[in-house]
């Protein structure tokens, strides 16, 4: 008989911007899901980010859709603020824990005093969206596009073949019609060459991302 996986919690929450989805994002979300049956992810809105003087490369809708597409995420909501919303969401969804990366350690302890089971998880070292934005400026960008589901194996082979040295950077664009598969995340777990992944609906969106990356590069030249 197959033993059913017993998770520590039923419903859990976690929040973030998740701009230019990188391995640190994947890792923390997988670790959250290991601990609960139902994982709800709050994606920061563009307005909320603006209030924090943070500007993302991808719109809130693109970031939301990416998280929604992850097979192990059960529900996605928008995060408009944290001070009121987190406590409200905790009650509303009958959550048993809120997970957050330990870059915020200590800052949010007042939530613990309010009875929220706030759990800090280790951040993946040496990677962040801010870091990607900086790195992109100095590196050669490889753009791989996956348009069809049956290209998955071929794609993995191509990634393995790419000789990524410290001057190169790999962006993977996946057609939204393809459910980002379990296989892809297993592959990413064992092969860290991909720097970030995004979903696209049409070629216009791929071009838009290329343009944004180029703008980051040009701005660096001007500065
Ligand atoms: N996170 C992580 N490991 C990383 C980067 C992020 O565990 N290397 C976690 C954060 O602690 C947070 C969630 O992922 O719980 C979403 O983080 P977000 O702020 O969207 O990503 P960052 O890469 O930290 O973005 P930035 O550099 O713009 O702050």
PDB file of N, CA, C and O and ligand atoms in Angstrom, residues 15-18 22 24-25 28 54 100-101 103 122-124 127-130, ligand 1:
ATOM      1  N   UNK A  15       4.438  35.079   0.582  1.00  0.00           N
ATOM      2  CA  UNK A  15       4.269  36.281  -0.232  1.00  0.00           C
ATOM      3  C   UNK A  15       5.583  36.666  -0.914  1.00  0.00           C
ATOM      4  O   UNK A  15       6.665  36.328  -0.432  1.00  0.00           O
ATOM      5  N   UNK A  16       5.472  37.412  -2.004  1.00  0.00           N
ATOM      6  CA  UNK A  16       6.684  37.905  -2.663  1.00  0.00           C
ATOM      7  C   UNK A  16       6.364  38.599  -3.969  1.00  0.00           C
ATOM      8  O   UNK A  16       5.207  38.607  -4.424  1.00  0.00           O
ATOM      9  N   UNK A  17       7.400  39.161  -4.587  1.00  0.00           N
ATOM     10  CA  UNK A  17       7.209  39.849  -5.878  1.00  0.00           C
ATOM     11  C   UNK A  17       7.369  38.849  -7.032  1.00  0.00           C
ATOM     12  O   UNK A  17       6.653  38.911  -8.022  1.00  0.00           O
ATOM     13  N   UNK A  18       8.324  37.971  -6.899  1.00  0.00           N
ATOM     14  CA  UNK A  18       8.577  36.917  -7.897  1.00  0.00           C
ATOM     15  C   UNK A  18       8.787  37.484  -9.305  1.00  0.00           C
ATOM     16  O   UNK A  18       8.248  36.976 -10.272  1.00  0.00           O
ATOM     17  N   UNK A  22      13.415  33.090 -10.430  1.00  0.00           N
ATOM     18  CA  UNK A  22      14.738  32.458 -10.392  1.00  0.00           C
ATOM     19  C   UNK A  22      14.744  31.249  -9.459  1.00  0.00           C
ATOM     20  O   UNK A  22      13.726  30.949  -8.819  1.00  0.00           O
ATOM     21  N   UNK A  24      15.992  30.729  -6.550  1.00  0.00           N
ATOM     22  CA  UNK A  24      15.684  31.015  -5.139  1.00  0.00           C
ATOM     23  C   UNK A  24      14.176  31.004  -4.917  1.00  0.00           C
ATOM     24  O   UNK A  24      13.684  30.518  -3.884  1.00  0.00           O
ATOM     25  N   UNK A  25      13.436  31.547  -5.889  1.00  0.00           N
ATOM     26  CA  UNK A  25      11.968  31.543  -5.803  1.00  0.00           C
ATOM     27  C   UNK A  25      11.436  30.111  -5.828  1.00  0.00           C
ATOM     28  O   UNK A  25      10.605  29.725  -5.013  1.00  0.00           O
ATOM     29  N   UNK A  28      12.205  28.227  -2.490  1.00  0.00           N
ATOM     30  CA  UNK A  28      11.415  28.547  -1.286  1.00  0.00           C
ATOM     31  C   UNK A  28       9.971  28.045  -1.445  1.00  0.00           C
ATOM     32  O   UNK A  28       9.384  27.506  -0.519  1.00  0.00           O
ATOM     33  N   UNK A  54      10.165  49.944  -5.302  1.00  0.00           N
ATOM     34  CA  UNK A  54      10.696  48.764  -5.982  1.00  0.00           C
ATOM     35  C   UNK A  54       9.965  48.675  -7.319  1.00  0.00           C
ATOM     36  O   UNK A  54       8.731  48.748  -7.345  1.00  0.00           O
ATOM     37  N   UNK A 100       8.186  32.920   5.124  1.00  0.00           N
ATOM     38  CA  UNK A 100       8.845  34.044   4.463  1.00  0.00           C
ATOM     39  C   UNK A 100      10.366  33.859   4.557  1.00  0.00           C
ATOM     40  O   UNK A 100      10.862  33.278   5.518  1.00  0.00           O
ATOM     41  N   UNK A 101      11.078  34.334   3.568  1.00  0.00           N
ATOM     42  CA  UNK A 101      12.535  34.176   3.556  1.00  0.00           C
ATOM     43  C   UNK A 101      13.174  34.925   4.716  1.00  0.00           C
ATOM     44  O   UNK A 101      12.642  35.933   5.186  1.00  0.00           O
ATOM     45  N   UNK A 103      15.457  36.927   4.951  1.00  0.00           N
ATOM     46  CA  UNK A 103      15.969  38.295   4.771  1.00  0.00           C
ATOM     47  C   UNK A 103      15.112  39.264   5.602  1.00  0.00           C
ATOM     48  O   UNK A 103      15.508  40.388   5.864  1.00  0.00           O
ATOM     49  N   UNK A 122      15.275  29.645   5.155  1.00  0.00           N
ATOM     50  CA  UNK A 122      16.581  30.100   4.627  1.00  0.00           C
ATOM     51  C   UNK A 122      16.431  30.568   3.196  1.00  0.00           C
ATOM     52  O   UNK A 122      15.770  29.909   2.391  1.00  0.00           O
ATOM     53  N   UNK A 123      17.066  31.672   2.892  1.00  0.00           N
ATOM     54  CA  UNK A 123      17.111  32.111   1.485  1.00  0.00           C
ATOM     55  C   UNK A 123      18.188  31.332   0.743  1.00  0.00           C
ATOM     56  O   UNK A 123      19.171  30.920   1.338  1.00  0.00           O
ATOM     57  N   UNK A 124      17.990  31.146  -0.547  1.00  0.00           N
ATOM     58  CA  UNK A 124      19.031  30.520  -1.367  1.00  0.00           C
ATOM     59  C   UNK A 124      20.154  31.553  -1.528  1.00  0.00           C
ATOM     60  O   UNK A 124      19.884  32.702  -1.911  1.00  0.00           O
ATOM     61  N   UNK A 127      21.705  34.606  -4.941  1.00  0.00           N
ATOM     62  CA  UNK A 127      20.791  34.908  -6.051  1.00  0.00           C
ATOM     63  C   UNK A 127      19.615  35.765  -5.562  1.00  0.00           C
ATOM     64  O   UNK A 127      19.117  35.564  -4.461  1.00  0.00           O
ATOM     65  N   UNK A 128      19.246  36.742  -6.390  1.00  0.00           N
ATOM     66  CA  UNK A 128      18.060  37.551  -6.106  1.00  0.00           C
ATOM     67  C   UNK A 128      17.694  38.278  -7.399  1.00  0.00           C
ATOM     68  O   UNK A 128      18.508  38.351  -8.317  1.00  0.00           O
ATOM     69  N   UNK A 129      16.485  38.813  -7.432  1.00  0.00           N
ATOM     70  CA  UNK A 129      16.075  39.565  -8.626  1.00  0.00           C
ATOM     71  C   UNK A 129      16.990  40.782  -8.805  1.00  0.00           C
ATOM     72  O   UNK A 129      17.416  41.084  -9.926  1.00  0.00           O
ATOM     73  N   UNK A 130      17.315  41.451  -7.696  1.00  0.00           N
ATOM     74  CA  UNK A 130      18.186  42.637  -7.800  1.00  0.00           C
ATOM     75  C   UNK A 130      19.538  42.235  -8.382  1.00  0.00           C
ATOM     76  O   UNK A 130      20.109  42.962  -9.210  1.00  0.00           O
TER      77      UNK A 130
HETATM   78  N1  LIG B   1      13.869  34.246  -1.763  1.00  0.00           N
HETATM   79  C1  LIG B   1      14.689  33.168  -1.355  1.00  0.00           C
HETATM   80  N2  LIG B   1      15.956  33.064  -1.849  1.00  0.00           N
HETATM   81  C2  LIG B   1      16.432  33.987  -2.709  1.00  0.00           C
HETATM   82  C3  LIG B   1      15.624  35.078  -3.147  1.00  0.00           C
HETATM   83  C4  LIG B   1      14.335  35.166  -2.641  1.00  0.00           C
HETATM   84  O1  LIG B   1      14.278  32.324  -0.563  1.00  0.00           O
HETATM   85  N3  LIG B   1      17.669  33.867  -3.121  1.00  0.00           N
HETATM   86  C5  LIG B   1      12.524  34.358  -1.184  1.00  0.00           C
HETATM   87  C6  LIG B   1      12.310  35.681  -0.424  1.00  0.00           C
HETATM   88  O2  LIG B   1      12.902  35.630   0.864  1.00  0.00           O
HETATM   89  C7  LIG B   1      10.800  35.758  -0.403  1.00  0.00           C
HETATM   90  C8  LIG B   1      10.404  35.136  -1.768  1.00  0.00           C
HETATM   91  O3  LIG B   1      11.554  34.386  -2.220  1.00  0.00           O
HETATM   92  O4  LIG B   1      10.277  34.968   0.647  1.00  0.00           O
HETATM   93  C9  LIG B   1      10.061  36.193  -2.800  1.00  0.00           C
HETATM   94  O5  LIG B   1      11.156  37.081  -2.857  1.00  0.00           O
HETATM   95  P1  LIG B   1      11.272  38.369  -3.803  1.00  0.00           P
HETATM   96  O6  LIG B   1      11.436  39.571  -2.967  1.00  0.00           O
HETATM   97  O7  LIG B   1      10.209  38.353  -4.798  1.00  0.00           O
HETATM   98  O8  LIG B   1      12.653  38.011  -4.551  1.00  0.00           O
HETATM   99  P2  LIG B   1      14.101  38.628  -4.420  1.00  0.00           P
HETATM  100  O9  LIG B   1      14.988  37.862  -5.344  1.00  0.00           O
HETATM  101  O10 LIG B   1      14.528  38.699  -2.992  1.00  0.00           O
HETATM  102  O11 LIG B   1      13.853  40.080  -5.011  1.00  0.00           O
HETATM  103  P3  LIG B   1      14.661  41.455  -4.775  1.00  0.00           P
HETATM  104  O12 LIG B   1      16.104  41.212  -5.084  1.00  0.00           O
HETATM  105  O13 LIG B   1      14.011  42.428  -5.752  1.00  0.00           O
HETATM  106  O14 LIG B   1      14.443  41.824  -3.330  1.00  0.00           O
END
